[in-house]
């Protein structure tokens, strides 16, 4: 039964208390900054390639599943206003071993997202510098998997963002808000230019590959659900808001507004951008492009606007790094408090930020970004997120049954409908991922359980003593 022992949430000692400096606008900006990133800039092309014009419907499906999960997150975050996100909720509601699996999956999600985005930003930066006459040697612009030695720009941007986070949460939140506004203005510019070229003929046939997820060459999943499983990457990030529970000024109000508000805003943004994209140009002409929005604008005779959007995307991309590096450092912080990591890492600086754990997290993801090949393994981030979403929805159901009279500042509407829909939707999206991704995810968690039984479980025992 010790495997299912539950954690009691209590106040932290002064040396581990985080500074409460964030209000709900900061949290909405944090969520939008995490969600609106490489996903809408690149995955709309991948989604269109796999679903045709029905990529619009794929955004609806992925958004609906994420909305159900977001409502569950809002309830658990306001009910348990502590850092750690799905890991903390699982530990307090479902038990230790399940919490460990969720935390281990979150490590996978956040590490791969931060590393992948850093490598993507490196490509933009190297190209931008080349345009200015500054050439970065290939050995320092690529990891060993691509014939180089280390991806130095990727390591540098992670160090810069980590330094900003260590400077202070309020300061980094202000910078994040400015960069988020740049991204929103950039997407609005795209819509403003593309929407007047809308042609209904580009929407036919609307579902060339059907609604399900038929398998094509190389194990690629097509159809609306196959596209939704990939587009799902473009939606998650709101879970990073729940890691800010101990730094919100009024967590019972601010967390719910931040989580639900950012999801609603991003769903609306995605729907408008997707409609403008597939309506302005046939999906067959931009579906395989790594920069679909810029390609659409060039095809419409707007190369200067395309350049502006590409430049703005590169400038604003670090908001994704900031949100996920922030979230991962807070999850590591809570795991250190619980004894799964050295507890000395849980100490906060005079500014009220976990400087030690942020530095450790930055080193961890910088090694991955600088050295590891991320082309195939990056899709594992989706699997880790799906695991966390299922766990949080299950926490809502278990908590409602076990303690129906507990105080819930935010209550998930129709919880016994919304939470099961989140679980079933996430499980269906998991089956729509490629088989090798599913196998790799199960292998990662088998390794995690081995670490738990050989190392982490005994450390948790010592921390409890």
CSV table of C-alpha atoms in Angstrom, one decimal:
chain,number,residue,atom,x,y,z
A,1,UNK,CA,0.0,0.0,0.0
A,2,UNK,CA,3.0,2.3,0.4
A,3,UNK,CA,3.0,2.6,-3.4
A,4,UNK,CA,-0.3,4.4,-3.2
A,5,UNK,CA,0.4,6.6,-0.2
A,6,UNK,CA,-0.8,10.1,-0.7
A,7,UNK,CA,1.0,13.4,-0.1
A,8,UNK,CA,-0.5,16.0,2.3
A,9,UNK,CA,-0.1,19.5,1.0
A,10,UNK,CA,1.2,22.0,3.6
A,11,UNK,CA,3.0,25.3,3.8
A,12,UNK,CA,6.7,25.3,2.9
A,13,UNK,CA,9.5,26.4,5.2
A,14,UNK,CA,10.7,30.0,4.5
A,15,UNK,CA,13.8,28.9,2.6
A,16,UNK,CA,11.6,27.0,0.1
A,17,UNK,CA,8.8,29.6,-0.3
A,18,UNK,CA,8.4,31.2,-3.7
A,19,UNK,CA,7.5,34.9,-4.1
A,20,UNK,CA,3.9,35.7,-5.0
A,21,UNK,CA,4.4,38.2,-7.9
A,22,UNK,CA,2.0,37.0,-10.7
A,23,UNK,CA,-1.5,38.2,-11.4
A,24,UNK,CA,-4.0,36.7,-13.9
A,25,UNK,CA,-2.8,38.8,-16.9
A,26,UNK,CA,0.7,37.4,-16.4
A,27,UNK,CA,-0.7,33.9,-16.3
A,28,UNK,CA,-2.8,34.3,-19.4
A,29,UNK,CA,0.3,35.7,-21.2
A,30,UNK,CA,2.4,32.7,-19.8
A,31,UNK,CA,-0.2,30.3,-21.3
A,32,UNK,CA,-0.5,32.0,-24.6
A,33,UNK,CA,3.3,32.3,-24.8
A,34,UNK,CA,3.6,28.5,-24.3
A,35,UNK,CA,0.7,27.5,-26.5
A,36,UNK,CA,1.2,29.9,-29.5
A,37,UNK,CA,4.6,28.9,-30.8
A,38,UNK,CA,6.1,26.6,-33.4
A,39,UNK,CA,2.8,24.7,-33.5
A,40,UNK,CA,0.7,27.2,-35.4
A,41,UNK,CA,3.7,28.4,-37.4
A,42,UNK,CA,4.7,24.9,-38.7
A,43,UNK,CA,2.1,22.2,-37.7
A,44,UNK,CA,-0.7,23.8,-39.7
A,45,UNK,CA,1.2,22.6,-42.8
A,46,UNK,CA,1.7,19.1,-41.4
A,47,UNK,CA,-2.0,19.0,-40.4
A,48,UNK,CA,-3.1,20.1,-43.8
A,49,UNK,CA,-0.9,17.5,-45.5
A,50,UNK,CA,-2.6,14.8,-43.4
A,51,UNK,CA,-6.2,16.0,-43.3
A,52,UNK,CA,-6.6,18.4,-46.2
A,53,UNK,CA,-8.9,21.4,-45.6
A,54,UNK,CA,-10.4,19.4,-42.7
A,55,UNK,CA,-7.3,20.5,-40.7
A,56,UNK,CA,-9.8,23.2,-39.5
A,57,UNK,CA,-11.8,20.3,-38.0
A,58,UNK,CA,-8.6,18.7,-36.6
A,59,UNK,CA,-8.0,22.0,-34.7
A,60,UNK,CA,-11.5,21.8,-33.3
A,61,UNK,CA,-11.0,18.2,-32.1
A,62,UNK,CA,-7.6,18.8,-30.5
A,63,UNK,CA,-8.9,22.1,-29.0
A,64,UNK,CA,-12.0,20.4,-27.6
A,65,UNK,CA,-10.0,17.6,-25.9
A,66,UNK,CA,-7.6,20.2,-24.5
A,67,UNK,CA,-10.5,22.3,-23.3
A,68,UNK,CA,-11.9,19.4,-21.3
A,69,UNK,CA,-8.4,18.8,-19.8
A,70,UNK,CA,-8.0,22.6,-19.1
A,71,UNK,CA,-11.2,22.6,-17.1
A,72,UNK,CA,-10.0,19.7,-15.1
A,73,UNK,CA,-6.6,21.5,-14.5
A,74,UNK,CA,-8.5,24.6,-13.4
A,75,UNK,CA,-10.4,22.7,-10.7
A,76,UNK,CA,-7.3,20.8,-9.4
A,77,UNK,CA,-5.1,23.9,-9.5
A,78,UNK,CA,-7.5,26.0,-7.4
A,79,UNK,CA,-8.2,23.2,-5.1
A,80,UNK,CA,-4.5,22.4,-4.6
A,81,UNK,CA,-2.7,25.7,-5.1
A,82,UNK,CA,0.8,24.3,-5.0
A,83,UNK,CA,3.5,24.0,-7.6
A,84,UNK,CA,4.1,20.7,-9.4
A,85,UNK,CA,1.1,20.6,-11.8
A,86,UNK,CA,-0.2,17.1,-12.6
A,87,UNK,CA,2.6,15.5,-10.5
A,88,UNK,CA,1.4,17.2,-7.3
A,89,UNK,CA,-2.3,16.6,-8.0
A,90,UNK,CA,-1.6,12.9,-8.6
A,91,UNK,CA,0.5,12.6,-5.5
A,92,UNK,CA,-2.2,14.1,-3.4
A,93,UNK,CA,-5.1,12.2,-5.0
A,94,UNK,CA,-4.0,9.0,-6.7
A,95,UNK,CA,-0.8,7.9,-4.9
A,96,UNK,CA,3.0,8.0,-5.0
A,97,UNK,CA,3.8,5.5,-7.8
A,98,UNK,CA,1.3,7.1,-10.1
A,99,UNK,CA,2.6,10.5,-9.3
A,100,UNK,CA,6.1,9.3,-10.1
A,101,UNK,CA,5.0,8.0,-13.5
A,102,UNK,CA,3.2,11.4,-14.2
A,103,UNK,CA,6.3,13.3,-13.1
A,104,UNK,CA,8.6,11.1,-15.1
A,105,UNK,CA,6.3,11.7,-18.2
A,106,UNK,CA,6.4,15.5,-17.5
A,107,UNK,CA,10.2,15.4,-17.5
A,108,UNK,CA,10.0,13.9,-20.9
A,109,UNK,CA,7.4,16.4,-22.2
A,110,UNK,CA,9.1,19.6,-20.9
A,111,UNK,CA,12.7,18.5,-21.7
A,112,UNK,CA,11.9,17.6,-25.3
A,113,UNK,CA,9.8,20.7,-25.9
A,114,UNK,CA,12.4,23.1,-24.6
A,115,UNK,CA,15.2,21.3,-26.4
A,116,UNK,CA,13.3,21.0,-29.7
A,117,UNK,CA,12.2,24.7,-29.7
A,118,UNK,CA,15.8,25.7,-28.8
A,119,UNK,CA,17.1,23.7,-31.8
A,120,UNK,CA,14.4,25.3,-34.0
A,121,UNK,CA,15.3,28.8,-32.8
A,122,UNK,CA,18.9,28.0,-33.6
A,123,UNK,CA,18.1,27.4,-37.2
A,124,UNK,CA,16.3,30.8,-37.4
A,125,UNK,CA,19.2,32.5,-35.6
A,126,UNK,CA,22.0,31.0,-37.8
A,127,UNK,CA,20.1,32.0,-41.0
A,128,UNK,CA,19.5,35.5,-39.7
A,129,UNK,CA,23.2,35.9,-38.8
A,130,UNK,CA,24.2,34.6,-42.2
A,131,UNK,CA,22.1,37.3,-43.8
A,132,UNK,CA,24.0,39.9,-41.8
A,133,UNK,CA,27.3,38.4,-43.0
A,134,UNK,CA,28.1,36.4,-39.9
A,135,UNK,CA,28.7,32.7,-40.5
A,136,UNK,CA,28.4,30.3,-37.6
A,137,UNK,CA,30.6,27.2,-38.3
A,138,UNK,CA,28.5,24.1,-39.0
A,139,UNK,CA,30.3,22.2,-36.2
A,140,UNK,CA,29.0,24.8,-33.7
A,141,UNK,CA,25.5,25.0,-35.3
A,142,UNK,CA,24.6,21.3,-35.2
A,143,UNK,CA,24.7,18.5,-32.8
A,144,UNK,CA,26.6,15.2,-33.5
A,145,UNK,CA,23.4,13.7,-35.0
A,146,UNK,CA,23.7,16.3,-37.9
A,147,UNK,CA,27.5,16.0,-38.3
A,148,UNK,CA,28.5,18.8,-35.9
A,149,UNK,CA,30.0,19.0,-32.5
A,150,UNK,CA,27.5,21.0,-30.4
A,151,UNK,CA,24.5,23.3,-31.3
A,152,UNK,CA,25.9,26.4,-29.6
A,153,UNK,CA,23.1,28.8,-30.4
A,154,UNK,CA,20.6,26.4,-28.9
A,155,UNK,CA,22.7,26.2,-25.7
A,156,UNK,CA,23.0,30.0,-25.7
A,157,UNK,CA,19.3,30.7,-25.9
A,158,UNK,CA,18.5,28.3,-23.1
A,159,UNK,CA,21.2,29.9,-20.9
A,160,UNK,CA,19.7,33.4,-21.7
A,161,UNK,CA,16.1,32.4,-20.8
A,162,UNK,CA,17.3,30.6,-17.7
A,163,UNK,CA,19.2,33.7,-16.6
A,164,UNK,CA,16.1,35.8,-17.1
A,165,UNK,CA,14.1,33.3,-15.0
A,166,UNK,CA,16.7,33.4,-12.3
A,167,UNK,CA,16.6,37.2,-12.3
A,168,UNK,CA,13.0,37.1,-11.1
A,169,UNK,CA,9.6,35.8,-11.9
A,170,UNK,CA,8.0,39.2,-12.3
A,171,UNK,CA,10.7,40.5,-14.6
A,172,UNK,CA,10.6,37.4,-16.8
A,173,UNK,CA,6.8,37.6,-16.9
A,174,UNK,CA,7.0,41.2,-18.2
A,175,UNK,CA,9.4,40.3,-21.0
A,176,UNK,CA,7.2,37.3,-21.8
A,177,UNK,CA,4.1,39.5,-22.1
A,178,UNK,CA,5.8,41.9,-24.6
A,179,UNK,CA,7.0,38.9,-26.8
A,180,UNK,CA,3.5,37.4,-26.7
A,181,UNK,CA,2.0,40.6,-28.0
A,182,UNK,CA,4.5,40.5,-30.8
A,183,UNK,CA,3.3,37.0,-31.7
A,184,UNK,CA,-0.3,38.0,-31.6
A,185,UNK,CA,0.3,41.0,-33.9
A,186,UNK,CA,2.3,38.8,-36.3
A,187,UNK,CA,-0.6,36.3,-36.6
A,188,UNK,CA,-3.1,39.1,-37.0
A,189,UNK,CA,-1.0,40.5,-39.8
A,190,UNK,CA,-1.0,37.1,-41.6
A,191,UNK,CA,-4.8,36.9,-41.3
A,192,UNK,CA,-5.3,40.5,-42.5
A,193,UNK,CA,-3.3,39.8,-45.6
A,194,UNK,CA,-4.5,36.2,-46.3
A,195,UNK,CA,-8.2,36.5,-45.5
A,196,UNK,CA,-9.1,38.8,-48.5
A,197,UNK,CA,-7.8,36.0,-50.8
A,198,UNK,CA,-10.2,33.4,-49.3
A,199,UNK,CA,-11.6,31.1,-52.0
A,200,UNK,CA,-14.2,28.5,-51.1
A,201,UNK,CA,-12.9,26.2,-53.9
A,202,UNK,CA,-9.8,25.6,-51.9
A,203,UNK,CA,-11.9,23.7,-49.3
A,204,UNK,CA,-13.0,21.0,-51.7
A,205,UNK,CA,-12.7,18.1,-51.1
A,206,UNK,CA,-13.0,19.0,-47.4
A,207,UNK,CA,-12.0,15.5,-46.0
A,208,UNK,CA,-9.8,13.8,-48.6
A,209,UNK,CA,-8.5,11.2,-46.1
A,210,UNK,CA,-11.7,10.7,-44.0
A,211,UNK,CA,-12.3,11.4,-40.3
A,212,UNK,CA,-10.4,8.5,-38.7
A,213,UNK,CA,-6.7,7.9,-38.7
A,214,UNK,CA,-5.8,5.5,-41.6
A,215,UNK,CA,-2.2,4.5,-41.7
A,216,UNK,CA,-0.2,5.5,-44.8
A,217,UNK,CA,3.4,4.9,-45.9
A,218,UNK,CA,6.0,4.8,-43.1
A,219,UNK,CA,3.3,4.4,-40.4
A,220,UNK,CA,2.1,8.0,-40.9
A,221,UNK,CA,-1.5,8.5,-39.7
A,222,UNK,CA,-3.8,10.5,-42.0
A,223,UNK,CA,-7.4,11.8,-41.6
A,224,UNK,CA,-8.8,14.3,-39.2
A,225,UNK,CA,-7.9,12.3,-36.1
A,226,UNK,CA,-4.4,11.5,-37.4
A,227,UNK,CA,-3.9,15.3,-37.9
A,228,UNK,CA,-5.4,16.1,-34.5
A,229,UNK,CA,-2.9,13.8,-32.8
A,230,UNK,CA,-0.1,15.9,-34.3
A,231,UNK,CA,-1.8,19.3,-34.0
A,232,UNK,CA,-2.3,18.5,-30.3
A,233,UNK,CA,1.3,19.7,-29.9
A,234,UNK,CA,0.1,23.2,-30.9
A,235,UNK,CA,-2.3,23.3,-28.0
A,236,UNK,CA,-0.6,22.1,-24.9
A,237,UNK,CA,1.3,24.5,-22.7
A,238,UNK,CA,-1.5,25.8,-20.5
A,239,UNK,CA,-0.4,23.1,-18.0
A,240,UNK,CA,2.6,25.3,-17.4
A,241,UNK,CA,0.3,27.8,-15.8
A,242,UNK,CA,-0.6,25.3,-13.0
A,243,UNK,CA,3.1,25.2,-12.0
A,244,UNK,CA,2.8,28.9,-11.1
A,245,UNK,CA,0.3,28.2,-8.2
A,246,UNK,CA,2.7,29.2,-5.5
A,247,UNK,CA,3.7,32.4,-7.3
A,248,UNK,CA,0.1,33.6,-8.1
A,249,UNK,CA,-1.1,36.6,-6.0
A,250,UNK,CA,-4.6,35.1,-5.8
A,251,UNK,CA,-4.3,31.5,-6.9
A,252,UNK,CA,-8.0,30.6,-6.4
A,253,UNK,CA,-9.0,33.2,-8.9
A,254,UNK,CA,-5.9,33.8,-11.1
A,255,UNK,CA,-5.2,30.1,-11.9
A,256,UNK,CA,-8.7,29.4,-13.3
A,257,UNK,CA,-8.6,32.6,-15.4
A,258,UNK,CA,-5.1,31.9,-16.7
A,259,UNK,CA,-5.8,28.3,-17.7
A,260,UNK,CA,-9.3,28.7,-19.2
A,261,UNK,CA,-8.6,32.1,-20.6
A,262,UNK,CA,-5.4,31.1,-22.4
A,263,UNK,CA,-7.1,28.1,-23.9
A,264,UNK,CA,-10.1,30.0,-25.2
A,265,UNK,CA,-7.8,32.7,-26.6
A,266,UNK,CA,-5.5,30.3,-28.4
A,267,UNK,CA,-8.4,28.1,-29.8
A,268,UNK,CA,-9.9,31.3,-31.3
A,269,UNK,CA,-6.5,32.3,-32.7
A,270,UNK,CA,-5.9,28.9,-34.2
A,271,UNK,CA,-9.3,28.6,-35.8
A,272,UNK,CA,-9.0,32.0,-37.5
A,273,UNK,CA,-5.4,31.4,-38.7
A,274,UNK,CA,-6.3,27.9,-40.0
A,275,UNK,CA,-9.4,29.2,-41.9
A,276,UNK,CA,-7.4,32.0,-43.5
A,277,UNK,CA,-4.6,29.6,-44.5
A,278,UNK,CA,-6.6,26.9,-46.2
A,279,UNK,CA,-9.0,29.4,-47.7
A,280,UNK,CA,-6.2,31.5,-49.3
A,281,UNK,CA,-4.2,28.6,-50.9
A,282,UNK,CA,-4.8,24.9,-51.7
A,283,UNK,CA,-3.4,22.7,-48.9
A,284,UNK,CA,-1.5,20.7,-51.6
A,285,UNK,CA,0.7,23.7,-52.2
A,286,UNK,CA,1.7,24.4,-48.6
A,287,UNK,CA,1.1,21.1,-46.7
A,288,UNK,CA,4.6,19.9,-46.9
A,289,UNK,CA,6.3,23.2,-46.2
A,290,UNK,CA,8.3,23.7,-43.0
A,291,UNK,CA,7.2,27.4,-43.0
A,292,UNK,CA,3.6,27.2,-44.3
A,293,UNK,CA,2.4,30.7,-43.3
A,294,UNK,CA,5.4,32.4,-45.0
A,295,UNK,CA,5.0,30.2,-48.1
A,296,UNK,CA,1.3,31.2,-48.4
A,297,UNK,CA,2.2,34.9,-48.2
A,298,UNK,CA,4.9,34.5,-50.9
A,299,UNK,CA,2.4,32.7,-53.1
A,300,UNK,CA,0.0,35.6,-52.6
A,301,UNK,CA,2.7,38.0,-53.8
A,302,UNK,CA,3.6,39.4,-50.3
A,303,UNK,CA,7.3,38.4,-49.8
A,304,UNK,CA,8.0,41.4,-47.6
A,305,UNK,CA,5.2,40.5,-45.2
A,306,UNK,CA,6.4,36.9,-45.2
A,307,UNK,CA,9.9,38.1,-44.2
A,308,UNK,CA,8.4,40.2,-41.4
A,309,UNK,CA,6.4,37.2,-40.1
A,310,UNK,CA,9.5,34.9,-40.2
A,311,UNK,CA,11.6,37.5,-38.3
A,312,UNK,CA,8.8,38.2,-35.7
A,313,UNK,CA,8.5,34.4,-35.2
A,314,UNK,CA,12.2,34.1,-34.5
A,315,UNK,CA,12.1,37.0,-32.0
A,316,UNK,CA,9.0,35.7,-30.1
A,317,UNK,CA,9.9,32.0,-30.1
A,318,UNK,CA,11.7,32.2,-26.8
A,319,UNK,CA,8.4,32.7,-25.0
A,320,UNK,CA,7.8,29.0,-25.5
A,321,UNK,CA,11.2,28.3,-24.0
A,322,UNK,CA,10.5,30.6,-21.1
A,323,UNK,CA,7.1,29.0,-20.3
A,324,UNK,CA,8.3,25.4,-20.5
A,325,UNK,CA,11.7,25.9,-18.8
A,326,UNK,CA,9.7,27.8,-16.0
A,327,UNK,CA,7.3,24.8,-15.7
A,328,UNK,CA,9.9,22.1,-15.7
A,329,UNK,CA,12.0,23.9,-13.0
A,330,UNK,CA,9.0,24.1,-10.8
A,331,UNK,CA,8.2,20.4,-11.2
A,332,UNK,CA,11.8,19.5,-10.4
A,333,UNK,CA,11.5,21.9,-7.4
A,334,UNK,CA,8.6,20.0,-6.0
A,335,UNK,CA,10.2,16.6,-6.7
A,336,UNK,CA,13.2,17.8,-4.8
A,337,UNK,CA,11.0,18.8,-1.9
A,338,UNK,CA,9.5,15.3,-1.9
A,339,UNK,CA,12.9,13.7,-1.8
A,340,UNK,CA,13.1,12.3,-5.3
A,341,UNK,CA,15.9,14.8,-6.0
A,342,UNK,CA,18.5,16.3,-3.6
A,343,UNK,CA,16.5,18.5,-1.2
A,344,UNK,CA,19.2,21.2,-1.3
A,345,UNK,CA,18.0,22.0,-4.8
A,346,UNK,CA,14.7,23.1,-3.4
A,347,UNK,CA,16.2,26.2,-1.7
A,348,UNK,CA,15.1,29.6,-3.2
A,349,UNK,CA,17.2,32.7,-3.7
A,350,UNK,CA,16.7,36.1,-2.0
A,351,UNK,CA,14.6,37.1,-5.0
A,352,UNK,CA,12.1,34.3,-4.2
A,353,UNK,CA,13.0,32.1,-7.2
A,354,UNK,CA,14.4,28.6,-7.3
A,355,UNK,CA,17.8,29.6,-8.8
A,356,UNK,CA,19.5,26.3,-8.1
A,357,UNK,CA,16.9,24.1,-9.6
A,358,UNK,CA,16.5,26.5,-12.6
A,359,UNK,CA,20.2,26.3,-13.3
A,360,UNK,CA,20.2,22.5,-13.0
A,361,UNK,CA,17.2,22.3,-15.4
A,362,UNK,CA,18.9,24.6,-17.9
A,363,UNK,CA,22.0,22.4,-17.9
A,364,UNK,CA,19.9,19.3,-18.3
A,365,UNK,CA,17.9,20.5,-21.4
A,366,UNK,CA,21.0,22.4,-22.8
A,367,UNK,CA,22.8,19.1,-23.0
A,368,UNK,CA,19.9,17.5,-24.9
A,369,UNK,CA,19.5,20.5,-27.2
A,370,UNK,CA,23.3,20.8,-27.9
A,371,UNK,CA,24.1,17.1,-28.5
A,372,UNK,CA,21.0,14.9,-29.0
A,373,UNK,CA,19.3,14.2,-32.3
A,374,UNK,CA,15.7,15.2,-31.8
A,375,UNK,CA,14.0,14.5,-35.2
A,376,UNK,CA,12.0,11.3,-34.3
A,377,UNK,CA,12.0,11.4,-30.5
A,378,UNK,CA,10.5,14.9,-30.3
A,379,UNK,CA,7.0,13.4,-30.9
A,380,UNK,CA,7.4,11.7,-27.5
A,381,UNK,CA,6.5,15.0,-25.9
A,382,UNK,CA,2.9,14.5,-27.1
A,383,UNK,CA,2.7,11.1,-25.3
A,384,UNK,CA,4.0,12.6,-22.1
A,385,UNK,CA,1.4,15.3,-22.2
A,386,UNK,CA,-1.4,12.9,-22.9
A,387,UNK,CA,-0.4,10.9,-19.8
A,388,UNK,CA,-0.5,14.1,-17.6
A,389,UNK,CA,-3.9,15.1,-19.0
A,390,UNK,CA,-5.4,11.7,-18.3
A,391,UNK,CA,-4.0,11.8,-14.7
A,392,UNK,CA,-5.5,15.2,-14.0
A,393,UNK,CA,-8.9,14.2,-15.3
A,394,UNK,CA,-8.8,11.1,-13.2
A,395,UNK,CA,-7.8,13.2,-10.2
A,396,UNK,CA,-11.0,15.2,-10.6
A,397,UNK,CA,-13.2,12.1,-10.7
A,398,UNK,CA,-11.5,10.4,-7.7
A,399,UNK,CA,-11.6,13.6,-5.7
A,400,UNK,CA,-15.3,14.2,-6.4
A,401,UNK,CA,-16.1,10.7,-5.2
A,402,UNK,CA,-13.7,10.5,-2.3
A,403,UNK,CA,-14.3,14.0,-0.9
A,404,UNK,CA,-17.4,15.5,-2.5
A,405,UNK,CA,-17.7,18.3,0.1
A,406,UNK,CA,-14.1,19.6,-0.3
A,407,UNK,CA,-13.8,23.3,-1.1
A,408,UNK,CA,-13.4,23.9,-4.8
A,409,UNK,CA,-12.9,27.5,-5.8
A,410,UNK,CA,-13.4,26.5,-9.4
A,411,UNK,CA,-15.7,23.6,-10.2
A,412,UNK,CA,-15.4,21.8,-13.6
A,413,UNK,CA,-18.9,22.1,-15.2
A,414,UNK,CA,-20.5,18.6,-15.8
A,415,UNK,CA,-17.4,17.0,-14.3
A,416,UNK,CA,-18.6,13.5,-14.8
A,417,UNK,CA,-19.0,14.2,-18.5
A,418,UNK,CA,-16.0,16.5,-19.1
A,419,UNK,CA,-13.4,14.5,-17.2
A,420,UNK,CA,-14.2,11.2,-19.0
A,421,UNK,CA,-14.3,13.0,-22.3
A,422,UNK,CA,-10.8,14.3,-21.6
A,423,UNK,CA,-9.6,10.8,-20.7
A,424,UNK,CA,-11.1,9.1,-23.7
A,425,UNK,CA,-10.1,11.8,-26.1
A,426,UNK,CA,-6.4,11.6,-24.8
A,427,UNK,CA,-6.4,7.8,-25.1
A,428,UNK,CA,-7.8,8.0,-28.6
A,429,UNK,CA,-5.1,10.6,-29.6
A,430,UNK,CA,-2.5,8.3,-28.1
A,431,UNK,CA,-3.6,5.4,-30.4
A,432,UNK,CA,-3.4,7.8,-33.3
A,433,UNK,CA,0.3,8.4,-32.7
A,434,UNK,CA,2.8,6.3,-34.6
A,435,UNK,CA,3.5,2.9,-33.2
A,436,UNK,CA,7.2,3.6,-32.6
A,437,UNK,CA,6.2,6.6,-30.5
A,438,UNK,CA,3.9,4.5,-28.4
A,439,UNK,CA,6.6,1.9,-27.9
A,440,UNK,CA,9.2,4.5,-27.0
A,441,UNK,CA,6.9,6.1,-24.5
A,442,UNK,CA,6.2,2.8,-22.7
A,443,UNK,CA,9.9,2.1,-22.7
A,444,UNK,CA,10.6,5.5,-21.1
A,445,UNK,CA,8.2,4.8,-18.3
A,446,UNK,CA,9.5,1.2,-17.8
A,447,UNK,CA,12.9,2.9,-17.2
A,448,UNK,CA,11.2,5.4,-14.9
A,449,UNK,CA,9.7,2.6,-12.8
A,450,UNK,CA,13.1,1.0,-12.5
A,451,UNK,CA,14.6,4.3,-11.3
A,452,UNK,CA,11.7,4.6,-8.8
A,453,UNK,CA,12.1,1.2,-7.2
A,454,UNK,CA,16.0,1.3,-7.2
A,455,UNK,CA,16.5,4.9,-6.1
A,456,UNK,CA,13.6,7.3,-5.8
A,457,UNK,CA,11.3,5.3,-3.5
A,458,UNK,CA,13.9,5.0,-0.7
A,459,UNK,CA,14.7,8.7,-0.9
A,460,UNK,CA,11.0,9.6,-0.5
A,461,UNK,CA,10.9,7.4,2.6
A,462,UNK,CA,13.9,9.4,4.0
A,463,UNK,CA,12.2,12.7,3.2
A,464,UNK,CA,9.1,11.6,5.0
A,465,UNK,CA,10.9,10.5,8.1
